[in-house]
Amino acid sequence: MSARILVVDDIEANVRLLEAKLAAEYYEVSTAMDGQTAINMAQRDPPDIILLDVMMPGIDGFTVCRKLKEDPATRHIPVVMITALDGRADRIQGLEAGASDFLTKPIDDVMLFARVRSLTRFKLVIDELRQREASGRRIGVIAGAAARLDGLGGRVLVVDDNERQAERLAGELAADHRPVVETDPETARVSASGPVDLVIVNAAAKGFDGLRFTAALRSDERTRHLPVLALVDPDDRARMVKALEIGVNDILTRPVDPQELSARAKTQIQRKRYTDYLRNNLDHSLELAVTDQLTGLHNRRYMVGQLETLVRRAAMGGDEVSALLIDIDHFKKINDTFGHDIGDEVLREFALRLASNVRAIDLPCRYGGEEFTVIMPETRMADALRIAERIRKHVSASPFKVANGDEMLTVTVSVGVSATGGPEDTPEALLKRADEGVYEAKASGRNTVVGKAA
């Protein structure tokens, strides 16, 4: 899996060395020799990952990282800080500035590529979600900006058979989060499928295989995107690499530094909330694309797609499909007399009555204006006529309360009913027959149901 990587270092020899190593693994590499140039390049053409030196003249790496994370256009780009220092304070300062991780010079090639591959997978997911969200904004089904997405107050699941160590971790996290400790991996898997923001797993647990536990989370659709922070021994390089390969999001070495734990947990929770925000927006945009906003029913676009599938199945010997086309009688007169606001109230009330009088397998939709359809799988004409009559009676039996109950309107509907009639039938023909039924119902005095056979 390739990626575009921006290498930032004021020492040309370091830049060239990293560039050669990455290019040999088929990564596309660009370079910058100072912090401001790096910021400009990231804003102009955002890379997938930034490898950022800490000690640079002018703007140091911490400041560059902080500026990138403050900019909505670049905050999603993973930053790995590279330093000749291995000091605790510098590591924590980098994490608090928004860095995804630290690598110490001389760089371990195996750890470098493991970390790059891990962050590349994450960036691909973020890019896909951001692209879909942007598409939703362009067509107007997503509006507004993200709420404040901080990394505090998260529900953290600590999975460790060393109870003393687990309780110590939970105690450190309790100031900012809501930690829960599980010592049994099976119980922990059940807990992880609930409302959890972060899992911290002891990768070197004695009673269970922490990496196998992580792999199980990644194979389960309910926990696939849950961030995992693995606790490992600092000299267990092989386990660190394997953890990153199977999908661990971050590594925490023992003995655990409380501030580093806090910074890494905050980063992972903040990242999860951002991806959740993007996924929720995507789900919302998909829902809006197939839903009529006034009535809450599915719209014509969704209905057409479902009807095509059902009619095709019926043509191949499957169950019959019936369609109701329903038109509210004299709706223009309601709008002209009482105004469009009252007309909208009538449409919403009608949609409620319609939805409450069809079966769970039926698909009630707003077809357009005051016209509605009900697509009825596994339904013959006789049964569809019976349901149509029930809808007609329920609409006309009691007046519609509008204008906060100040007005009571008598509303009736004309209904056309059709059913599939053989292998040559089409969705268009099915709806056309139902439409002919509506016209016949109106011509015969309205408030009636007419079936039109194939």
CSV table of C-alpha atoms in Angstrom, one decimal:
chain,number,residue,atom,x,y,z
A,1,MET,CA,0.0,0.0,0.0
A,2,SER,CA,1.7,3.2,-1.2
A,3,ALA,CA,1.3,6.7,0.2
A,4,ARG,CA,2.5,10.3,-0.4
A,5,ILE,CA,4.9,11.2,2.4
A,6,LEU,CA,6.3,14.7,3.2
A,7,VAL,CA,9.7,14.5,4.9
A,8,VAL,CA,10.7,17.6,6.9
A,9,ASP,CA,14.2,18.2,8.2
A,10,ASP,CA,16.7,21.1,8.0
A,11,ILE,CA,19.7,18.7,7.5
A,12,GLU,CA,19.9,17.7,3.8
A,13,ALA,CA,21.7,14.4,4.5
A,14,ASN,CA,18.8,13.3,6.8
A,15,VAL,CA,16.3,14.2,4.2
A,16,ARG,CA,18.0,12.3,1.4
A,17,LEU,CA,18.5,9.2,3.6
A,18,LEU,CA,14.8,9.0,4.5
A,19,GLU,CA,13.8,9.9,1.0
A,20,ALA,CA,15.9,7.0,-0.4
A,21,LYS,CA,14.6,4.5,2.1
A,22,LEU,CA,10.9,5.4,1.5
A,23,ALA,CA,11.3,5.6,-2.3
A,24,ALA,CA,12.9,2.1,-2.3
A,25,GLU,CA,9.6,0.9,-0.7
A,26,TYR,CA,7.6,2.7,-3.5
A,27,TYR,CA,6.4,5.6,-1.5
A,28,GLU,CA,6.0,9.0,-3.2
A,29,VAL,CA,8.2,11.4,-1.3
A,30,SER,CA,8.3,15.2,-1.2
A,31,THR,CA,10.7,17.2,1.0
A,32,ALA,CA,10.9,20.4,2.9
A,33,MET,CA,13.9,21.9,4.7
A,34,ASP,CA,12.0,24.2,7.2
A,35,GLY,CA,8.8,24.3,9.1
A,36,GLN,CA,7.0,27.1,7.2
A,37,THR,CA,7.7,25.5,3.9
A,38,ALA,CA,6.3,22.3,5.2
A,39,ILE,CA,3.1,24.0,6.4
A,40,ASN,CA,2.7,25.7,3.0
A,41,MET,CA,3.2,22.4,1.1
A,42,ALA,CA,0.7,20.6,3.4
A,43,GLN,CA,-1.9,23.2,2.8
A,44,ARG,CA,-1.4,23.4,-0.9
A,45,ASP,CA,-1.2,19.6,-1.6
A,46,PRO,CA,-1.9,17.6,1.6
A,47,PRO,CA,0.3,14.5,1.8
A,48,ASP,CA,-0.9,11.2,3.5
A,49,ILE,CA,1.8,11.3,6.2
A,50,ILE,CA,4.3,13.9,7.5
A,51,LEU,CA,7.6,12.8,8.9
A,52,LEU,CA,8.7,15.8,10.9
A,53,ASP,CA,12.0,16.6,12.5
A,54,VAL,CA,11.7,18.3,16.0
A,55,MET,CA,14.9,20.4,16.1
A,56,MET,CA,14.8,22.9,13.3
A,57,PRO,CA,15.7,26.6,13.2
A,58,GLY,CA,12.9,29.1,13.1
A,59,ILE,CA,9.7,27.1,13.6
A,60,ASP,CA,10.5,23.9,15.5
A,61,GLY,CA,8.6,20.7,14.9
A,62,PHE,CA,6.3,21.1,17.9
A,63,THR,CA,5.1,24.4,16.5
A,64,VAL,CA,4.7,23.1,13.0
A,65,CYS,CA,2.7,20.1,14.3
A,66,ARG,CA,0.5,22.4,16.4
A,67,LYS,CA,-0.2,24.7,13.4
A,68,LEU,CA,-1.1,21.7,11.2
A,69,LYS,CA,-3.6,20.4,13.7
A,70,GLU,CA,-5.2,23.8,14.2
A,71,ASP,CA,-5.9,24.1,10.5
A,72,PRO,CA,-9.1,22.2,9.4
A,73,ALA,CA,-7.5,21.5,6.0
A,74,THR,CA,-4.5,19.7,7.5
A,75,ARG,CA,-5.6,18.5,10.9
A,76,HIS,CA,-6.4,15.0,9.6
A,77,ILE,CA,-2.9,14.3,8.3
A,78,PRO,CA,-0.9,11.9,10.6
A,79,VAL,CA,2.3,13.4,11.8
A,80,VAL,CA,5.3,11.3,13.0
A,81,MET,CA,7.9,13.3,14.8
A,82,ILE,CA,11.5,12.4,14.4
A,83,THR,CA,14.1,13.4,16.9
A,84,ALA,CA,17.6,12.7,18.2
A,85,LEU,CA,16.2,13.2,21.7
A,86,ASP,CA,14.5,10.3,23.6
A,87,GLY,CA,13.4,12.5,26.5
A,88,ARG,CA,10.0,12.0,28.2
A,89,ALA,CA,9.2,15.7,28.1
A,90,ASP,CA,9.8,16.0,24.3
A,91,ARG,CA,7.7,12.9,23.6
A,92,ILE,CA,4.8,14.2,25.7
A,93,GLN,CA,5.1,17.7,24.2
A,94,GLY,CA,4.9,16.2,20.7
A,95,LEU,CA,1.9,14.0,21.5
A,96,GLU,CA,0.1,17.0,23.1
A,97,ALA,CA,0.8,19.0,19.9
A,98,GLY,CA,-1.1,16.3,18.0
A,99,ALA,CA,1.6,14.0,16.7
A,100,SER,CA,0.6,10.4,16.1
A,101,ASP,CA,4.0,9.0,17.3
A,102,PHE,CA,7.7,9.6,17.8
A,103,LEU,CA,10.6,7.9,16.1
A,104,THR,CA,14.1,8.3,17.5
A,105,LYS,CA,17.3,8.7,15.5
A,106,PRO,CA,18.9,6.6,14.2
A,107,ILE,CA,15.6,5.4,12.8
A,108,ASP,CA,14.8,1.7,13.0
A,109,ASP,CA,13.7,0.9,9.5
A,110,VAL,CA,11.3,-1.9,10.5
A,111,MET,CA,9.5,0.3,13.0
A,112,LEU,CA,9.4,3.2,10.5
A,113,PHE,CA,7.7,1.1,7.8
A,114,ALA,CA,5.4,-0.6,10.3
A,115,ARG,CA,4.2,2.8,11.6
A,116,VAL,CA,3.9,4.2,8.0
A,117,ARG,CA,1.8,1.3,6.9
A,118,SER,CA,-0.4,1.5,10.0
A,119,LEU,CA,-1.0,5.3,9.5
A,120,THR,CA,-1.6,4.8,5.8
A,121,ARG,CA,-4.5,2.5,6.4
A,122,PHE,CA,-6.0,5.0,8.8
A,123,LYS,CA,-5.5,7.9,6.4
A,124,LEU,CA,-7.2,6.0,3.6
A,125,VAL,CA,-10.3,5.5,5.8
A,126,ILE,CA,-10.3,9.2,6.8
A,127,ASP,CA,-9.9,10.3,3.2
A,128,GLU,CA,-12.8,8.2,2.0
A,129,LEU,CA,-15.1,9.6,4.7
A,130,ARG,CA,-14.0,13.2,4.1
A,131,GLN,CA,-14.6,12.8,0.4
A,132,ARG,CA,-18.1,11.4,0.9
A,133,GLU,CA,-18.8,14.2,3.4
A,134,ALA,CA,-17.6,16.8,0.9
A,135,SER,CA,-19.9,15.3,-1.7
A,136,GLY,CA,-22.8,15.5,0.7
A,137,ARG,CA,-22.1,19.2,1.4
A,138,ARG,CA,-22.0,20.0,-2.3
A,139,ILE,CA,-25.4,18.5,-3.0
A,140,GLY,CA,-26.8,20.1,0.2
A,141,VAL,CA,-27.6,17.1,2.3
A,142,ILE,CA,-24.9,17.9,4.9
A,143,ALA,CA,-24.8,21.3,6.5
A,144,GLY,CA,-23.0,22.9,9.3
A,145,ALA,CA,-19.6,22.2,10.9
A,146,ALA,CA,-18.3,19.6,13.3
A,147,ALA,CA,-19.0,20.2,16.9
A,148,ARG,CA,-16.1,20.5,19.3
A,149,LEU,CA,-14.4,17.1,19.1
A,150,ASP,CA,-12.1,16.9,22.1
A,151,GLY,CA,-10.5,13.8,23.5
A,152,LEU,CA,-11.9,13.9,27.1
A,153,GLY,CA,-14.6,12.0,28.9
A,154,GLY,CA,-14.1,8.9,26.9
A,155,ARG,CA,-15.2,5.4,27.9
A,156,VAL,CA,-11.9,3.4,28.0
A,157,LEU,CA,-11.8,-0.4,28.3
A,158,VAL,CA,-8.7,-1.8,29.9
A,159,VAL,CA,-8.1,-5.4,29.0
A,160,ASP,CA,-5.4,-7.0,31.2
A,161,ASP,CA,-5.1,-10.1,33.3
A,162,ASN,CA,-2.6,-8.3,35.6
A,163,GLU,CA,-5.3,-6.8,37.9
A,164,ARG,CA,-2.9,-4.6,39.8
A,165,GLN,CA,-1.5,-3.1,36.6
A,166,ALA,CA,-5.0,-2.7,35.1
A,167,GLU,CA,-6.3,-0.9,38.1
A,168,ARG,CA,-3.3,1.4,38.1
A,169,LEU,CA,-4.0,2.3,34.5
A,170,ALA,CA,-7.6,2.9,35.3
A,171,GLY,CA,-6.7,5.1,38.2
A,172,GLU,CA,-4.5,7.2,36.0
A,173,LEU,CA,-7.2,7.5,33.3
A,174,ALA,CA,-10.0,8.3,35.8
A,175,ALA,CA,-9.2,12.0,36.0
A,176,ASP,CA,-10.2,12.6,32.4
A,177,HIS,CA,-12.1,9.5,31.3
A,178,ARG,CA,-14.5,6.7,32.4
A,179,PRO,CA,-12.3,3.5,32.5
A,180,VAL,CA,-13.6,0.0,32.9
A,181,VAL,CA,-11.3,-3.0,33.6
A,182,GLU,CA,-11.8,-6.5,32.2
A,183,THR,CA,-9.5,-9.4,32.9
A,184,ASP,CA,-11.3,-12.0,30.8
A,185,PRO,CA,-10.9,-11.5,27.0
A,186,GLU,CA,-14.3,-13.0,26.1
A,187,THR,CA,-16.1,-10.7,28.5
A,188,ALA,CA,-13.9,-7.8,27.1
A,189,ARG,CA,-15.0,-8.6,23.5
A,190,VAL,CA,-18.6,-8.3,24.5
A,191,SER,CA,-17.9,-5.0,26.4
A,192,ALA,CA,-16.0,-3.7,23.4
A,193,SER,CA,-19.1,-4.0,21.2
A,194,GLY,CA,-20.9,-1.4,23.4
A,195,PRO,CA,-20.3,2.3,23.7
A,196,VAL,CA,-16.5,2.3,24.0
A,197,ASP,CA,-14.1,5.0,22.8
A,198,LEU,CA,-10.8,3.3,23.3
A,199,VAL,CA,-9.4,-0.2,24.2
A,200,ILE,CA,-6.1,-0.5,26.0
A,201,VAL,CA,-4.9,-4.1,25.8
A,202,ASN,CA,-1.9,-5.7,27.4
A,203,ALA,CA,-0.2,-7.3,24.4
A,204,ALA,CA,2.1,-9.3,26.7
A,205,ALA,CA,-0.7,-10.7,29.0
A,206,LYS,CA,0.1,-14.1,30.5
A,207,GLY,CA,-3.4,-15.5,30.6
A,208,PHE,CA,-4.4,-14.7,27.0
A,209,ASP,CA,-2.9,-13.6,23.7
A,210,GLY,CA,-3.3,-9.8,23.5
A,211,LEU,CA,-2.6,-9.6,19.8
A,212,ARG,CA,-5.1,-12.4,19.0
A,213,PHE,CA,-7.6,-10.4,21.1
A,214,THR,CA,-6.9,-7.3,18.9
A,215,ALA,CA,-7.1,-9.4,15.7
A,216,ALA,CA,-10.6,-10.6,16.9
A,217,LEU,CA,-11.7,-7.0,17.4
A,218,ARG,CA,-10.5,-6.1,13.9
A,219,SER,CA,-12.4,-9.1,12.4
A,220,ASP,CA,-15.7,-8.1,14.1
A,221,GLU,CA,-17.7,-5.5,12.2
A,222,ARG,CA,-19.0,-4.0,15.4
A,223,THR,CA,-15.5,-3.3,16.7
A,224,ARG,CA,-13.5,-3.0,13.5
A,225,HIS,CA,-13.0,0.8,13.8
A,226,LEU,CA,-12.5,0.9,17.5
A,227,PRO,CA,-9.0,2.4,18.4
A,228,VAL,CA,-6.7,0.0,20.2
A,229,LEU,CA,-3.7,1.1,22.3
A,230,ALA,CA,-1.3,-1.8,23.0
A,231,LEU,CA,0.8,-2.1,26.1
A,232,VAL,CA,4.2,-3.7,25.3
A,233,ASP,CA,7.6,-4.1,26.8
A,234,PRO,CA,10.1,-1.5,25.3
A,235,ASP,CA,12.6,-4.2,24.2
A,236,ASP,CA,9.9,-6.4,22.5
A,237,ARG,CA,10.4,-5.0,19.1
A,238,ALA,CA,8.9,-8.0,17.2
A,239,ARG,CA,5.7,-7.7,19.2
A,240,MET,CA,5.5,-3.9,18.5
A,241,VAL,CA,5.8,-4.5,14.8
A,242,LYS,CA,3.3,-7.3,14.7
A,243,ALA,CA,0.8,-5.2,16.8
A,244,LEU,CA,1.0,-2.4,14.2
A,245,GLU,CA,0.6,-4.9,11.3
A,246,ILE,CA,-2.6,-6.4,12.7
A,247,GLY,CA,-4.2,-3.0,13.3
A,248,VAL,CA,-3.2,-1.6,16.7
A,249,ASN,CA,-3.5,2.2,16.5
A,250,ASP,CA,-0.8,3.1,19.0
A,251,ILE,CA,1.9,1.6,21.2
A,252,LEU,CA,2.5,2.3,24.9
A,253,THR,CA,5.6,1.0,26.5
A,254,ARG,CA,6.1,-0.1,30.0
A,255,PRO,CA,6.7,1.2,32.6
A,256,VAL,CA,3.7,3.5,31.7
A,257,ASP,CA,4.3,7.2,32.1
A,258,PRO,CA,1.0,8.7,33.3
A,259,GLN,CA,1.3,11.9,31.1
A,260,GLU,CA,2.2,9.8,28.0
A,261,LEU,CA,-0.8,7.5,28.7
A,262,SER,CA,-3.0,10.6,29.0
A,263,ALA,CA,-1.7,12.2,25.8
A,264,ARG,CA,-2.0,9.0,23.7
A,265,ALA,CA,-5.5,8.2,25.1
A,266,LYS,CA,-6.7,11.7,24.3
A,267,THR,CA,-5.3,11.5,20.8
A,268,GLN,CA,-7.0,8.2,20.0
A,269,ILE,CA,-10.3,9.2,21.5
A,270,GLN,CA,-10.3,12.6,19.6
A,271,ARG,CA,-9.5,10.7,16.4
A,272,LYS,CA,-12.3,8.3,17.0
A,273,ARG,CA,-14.8,11.1,17.6
A,274,TYR,CA,-13.7,12.7,14.3
A,275,THR,CA,-14.1,9.5,12.3
A,276,ASP,CA,-17.5,8.9,14.1
A,277,TYR,CA,-18.5,12.4,13.1
A,278,LEU,CA,-17.6,11.8,9.5
A,279,ARG,CA,-19.4,8.4,9.4
A,280,ASN,CA,-22.5,9.8,11.1
A,281,ASN,CA,-22.6,12.6,8.5
A,282,LEU,CA,-22.2,10.0,5.7
A,283,ASP,CA,-25.1,7.9,7.1
A,284,HIS,CA,-27.2,11.1,7.5
A,285,SER,CA,-26.5,12.1,3.9
A,286,LEU,CA,-27.4,8.7,2.6
A,287,GLU,CA,-30.6,8.8,4.6
A,288,LEU,CA,-31.4,12.3,3.3
A,289,ALA,CA,-30.8,11.2,-0.3
A,290,VAL,CA,-33.6,8.6,-0.1
A,291,THR,CA,-36.0,10.3,2.3
A,292,ASP,CA,-38.7,12.9,1.8
A,293,GLN,CA,-37.9,15.6,4.3
A,294,LEU,CA,-41.5,16.8,4.7
A,295,THR,CA,-43.2,13.4,5.5
A,296,GLY,CA,-40.3,11.2,6.6
A,297,LEU,CA,-41.3,8.6,4.1
A,298,HIS,CA,-38.9,7.2,1.4
A,299,ASN,CA,-38.8,9.3,-1.7
A,300,ARG,CA,-39.4,8.5,-5.4
A,301,ARG,CA,-35.7,7.8,-6.0
A,302,TYR,CA,-35.6,5.1,-3.4
A,303,MET,CA,-38.9,3.6,-4.5
A,304,VAL,CA,-37.8,3.2,-8.1
A,305,GLY,CA,-34.7,1.3,-7.1
A,306,GLN,CA,-36.6,-1.1,-4.9
A,307,LEU,CA,-39.4,-1.6,-7.4
A,308,GLU,CA,-37.0,-2.5,-10.2
A,309,THR,CA,-35.5,-5.3,-8.0
A,310,LEU,CA,-38.9,-6.6,-7.0
A,311,VAL,CA,-40.4,-6.6,-10.5
A,312,ARG,CA,-37.3,-8.3,-11.9
A,313,ARG,CA,-37.7,-11.0,-9.2
A,314,ALA,CA,-41.3,-11.5,-10.0
A,315,ALA,CA,-40.5,-11.8,-13.8
A,316,MET,CA,-38.2,-14.6,-13.0
A,317,GLY,CA,-40.9,-16.6,-11.2
A,318,GLY,CA,-40.9,-14.9,-7.8
A,319,ASP,CA,-43.9,-13.6,-5.9
A,320,GLU,CA,-46.2,-11.0,-7.4
A,321,VAL,CA,-45.7,-7.3,-6.6
A,322,SER,CA,-48.5,-4.9,-6.2
A,323,ALA,CA,-48.4,-1.1,-6.3
A,324,LEU,CA,-50.8,1.5,-4.9
A,325,LEU,CA,-50.8,5.0,-6.3
A,326,ILE,CA,-52.7,7.4,-4.0
A,327,ASP,CA,-53.7,11.0,-4.8
A,328,ILE,CA,-55.2,13.4,-2.2
A,329,ASP,CA,-58.4,14.7,-3.5
A,330,HIS,CA,-58.8,18.5,-4.0
A,331,PHE,CA,-55.4,19.1,-2.5
A,332,LYS,CA,-54.9,22.3,-4.6
A,333,LYS,CA,-58.1,23.7,-3.0
A,334,ILE,CA,-56.6,23.1,0.5
A,335,ASN,CA,-53.5,25.0,-0.4
A,336,ASP,CA,-55.4,27.8,-2.0
A,337,THR,CA,-57.9,28.2,0.8
A,338,PHE,CA,-55.7,27.6,3.9
A,339,GLY,CA,-52.2,28.2,2.6
A,340,HIS,CA,-49.2,25.9,2.0
A,341,ASP,CA,-48.3,25.6,5.7
A,342,ILE,CA,-51.7,23.9,6.3
A,343,GLY,CA,-51.1,21.9,3.1
A,344,ASP,CA,-47.9,20.6,4.5
A,345,GLU,CA,-49.6,19.6,7.8
A,346,VAL,CA,-52.1,17.6,5.7
A,347,LEU,CA,-49.3,15.8,3.9
A,348,ARG,CA,-47.6,15.0,7.1
A,349,GLU,CA,-50.8,13.7,8.8
A,350,PHE,CA,-51.7,11.7,5.7
A,351,ALA,CA,-48.2,10.1,5.7
A,352,LEU,CA,-48.7,9.0,9.3
A,353,ARG,CA,-52.1,7.4,8.5
A,354,LEU,CA,-50.6,5.8,5.4
A,355,ALA,CA,-47.6,4.3,7.3
A,356,SER,CA,-49.9,3.0,10.1
A,357,ASN,CA,-52.1,1.1,7.6
A,358,VAL,CA,-49.6,-0.9,5.7
A,359,ARG,CA,-47.6,-4.0,6.6
A,360,ALA,CA,-44.0,-4.1,7.8
A,361,ILE,CA,-42.8,-5.5,4.4
A,362,ASP,CA,-44.6,-2.7,2.4
A,363,LEU,CA,-42.8,0.4,1.2
A,364,PRO,CA,-44.9,3.6,1.5
A,365,CYS,CA,-43.3,6.5,-0.4
A,366,ARG,CA,-44.0,10.1,-1.4
A,367,TYR,CA,-44.2,10.0,-5.1
A,368,GLY,CA,-44.3,13.8,-5.6
A,369,GLY,CA,-46.6,16.7,-4.6
A,370,GLU,CA,-49.8,15.1,-3.1
A,371,GLU,CA,-49.2,11.7,-4.7
A,372,PHE,CA,-48.0,8.7,-2.7
A,373,THR,CA,-47.2,5.1,-3.6
A,374,VAL,CA,-47.1,1.9,-1.6
A,375,ILE,CA,-45.0,-0.9,-3.1
A,376,MET,CA,-46.2,-4.2,-1.8
A,377,PRO,CA,-43.9,-7.3,-2.2
A,378,GLU,CA,-45.5,-10.8,-2.2
A,379,THR,CA,-48.9,-9.4,-2.7
A,380,ARG,CA,-51.7,-10.3,-5.2
A,381,MET,CA,-54.2,-7.8,-6.6
A,382,ALA,CA,-57.0,-9.0,-4.3
A,383,ASP,CA,-55.0,-8.4,-1.2
A,384,ALA,CA,-53.7,-5.1,-2.4
A,385,LEU,CA,-57.2,-3.9,-3.1
A,386,ARG,CA,-58.2,-4.8,0.4
A,387,ILE,CA,-55.3,-2.8,2.0
A,388,ALA,CA,-56.0,0.1,-0.3
A,389,GLU,CA,-59.7,0.2,0.8
A,390,ARG,CA,-58.5,0.1,4.5
A,391,ILE,CA,-56.3,3.1,3.8
A,392,ARG,CA,-59.1,5.0,2.1
A,393,LYS,CA,-61.5,4.4,5.0
A,394,HIS,CA,-58.9,5.4,7.6
A,395,VAL,CA,-58.2,8.7,5.8
A,396,SER,CA,-61.8,9.7,5.3
A,397,ALA,CA,-63.2,8.4,8.6
A,398,SER,CA,-61.9,11.2,10.8
A,399,PRO,CA,-61.0,14.8,10.0
A,400,PHE,CA,-57.5,16.1,9.9
A,401,LYS,CA,-56.7,18.5,12.8
A,402,VAL,CA,-54.6,21.4,11.5
A,403,ALA,CA,-53.5,24.9,12.6
A,404,ASN,CA,-53.0,23.6,16.2
A,405,GLY,CA,-56.4,22.1,16.2
A,406,ASP,CA,-58.2,25.2,15.1
A,407,GLU,CA,-59.3,23.8,11.8
A,408,MET,CA,-60.8,20.3,11.1
A,409,LEU,CA,-60.5,19.3,7.4
A,410,THR,CA,-62.2,16.3,5.8
A,411,VAL,CA,-59.7,14.7,3.5
A,412,THR,CA,-60.3,11.9,1.0
A,413,VAL,CA,-58.1,10.0,-1.4
A,414,SER,CA,-58.4,8.3,-4.8
A,415,VAL,CA,-56.4,5.1,-5.1
A,416,GLY,CA,-55.2,3.1,-8.2
A,417,VAL,CA,-54.1,-0.5,-7.7
A,418,SER,CA,-52.0,-2.7,-10.0
A,419,ALA,CA,-50.1,-6.0,-9.7
A,420,THR,CA,-47.4,-7.6,-11.9
A,421,GLY,CA,-48.8,-9.7,-14.7
A,422,GLY,CA,-46.1,-11.8,-16.2
A,423,PRO,CA,-42.4,-12.0,-17.3
A,424,GLU,CA,-42.8,-9.1,-19.7
A,425,ASP,CA,-44.1,-6.6,-17.1
A,426,THR,CA,-42.0,-3.6,-16.1
A,427,PRO,CA,-41.9,-1.1,-13.2
A,428,GLU,CA,-43.1,1.6,-15.6
A,429,ALA,CA,-46.0,-0.4,-16.8
A,430,LEU,CA,-47.0,-1.4,-13.3
A,431,LEU,CA,-47.1,2.3,-12.1
A,432,LYS,CA,-48.8,3.4,-15.3
A,433,ARG,CA,-51.7,1.0,-14.7
A,434,ALA,CA,-52.0,2.2,-11.1
A,435,ASP,CA,-52.0,5.8,-12.4
A,436,GLU,CA,-54.8,4.9,-14.8
A,437,GLY,CA,-56.7,3.6,-11.8
A,438,VAL,CA,-56.3,6.9,-10.0
A,439,TYR,CA,-57.7,8.8,-13.0
A,440,GLU,CA,-60.6,6.4,-13.2
A,441,ALA,CA,-61.3,6.8,-9.5
A,442,LYS,CA,-61.3,10.6,-9.8
A,443,ALA,CA,-63.6,10.4,-12.8
A,444,SER,CA,-66.1,8.3,-10.9
A,445,GLY,CA,-66.4,10.9,-8.1
A,446,ARG,CA,-63.2,10.5,-6.0
A,447,ASN,CA,-62.8,8.9,-2.6
A,448,THR,CA,-62.6,5.4,-4.1
A,449,VAL,CA,-60.3,2.6,-5.1
A,450,VAL,CA,-59.9,1.2,-8.6
A,451,GLY,CA,-57.8,-1.8,-9.6
A,452,LYS,CA,-56.3,-2.1,-13.1
A,453,ALA,CA,-55.1,-5.6,-14.1
A,454,ALA,CA,-52.3,-6.3,-16.5
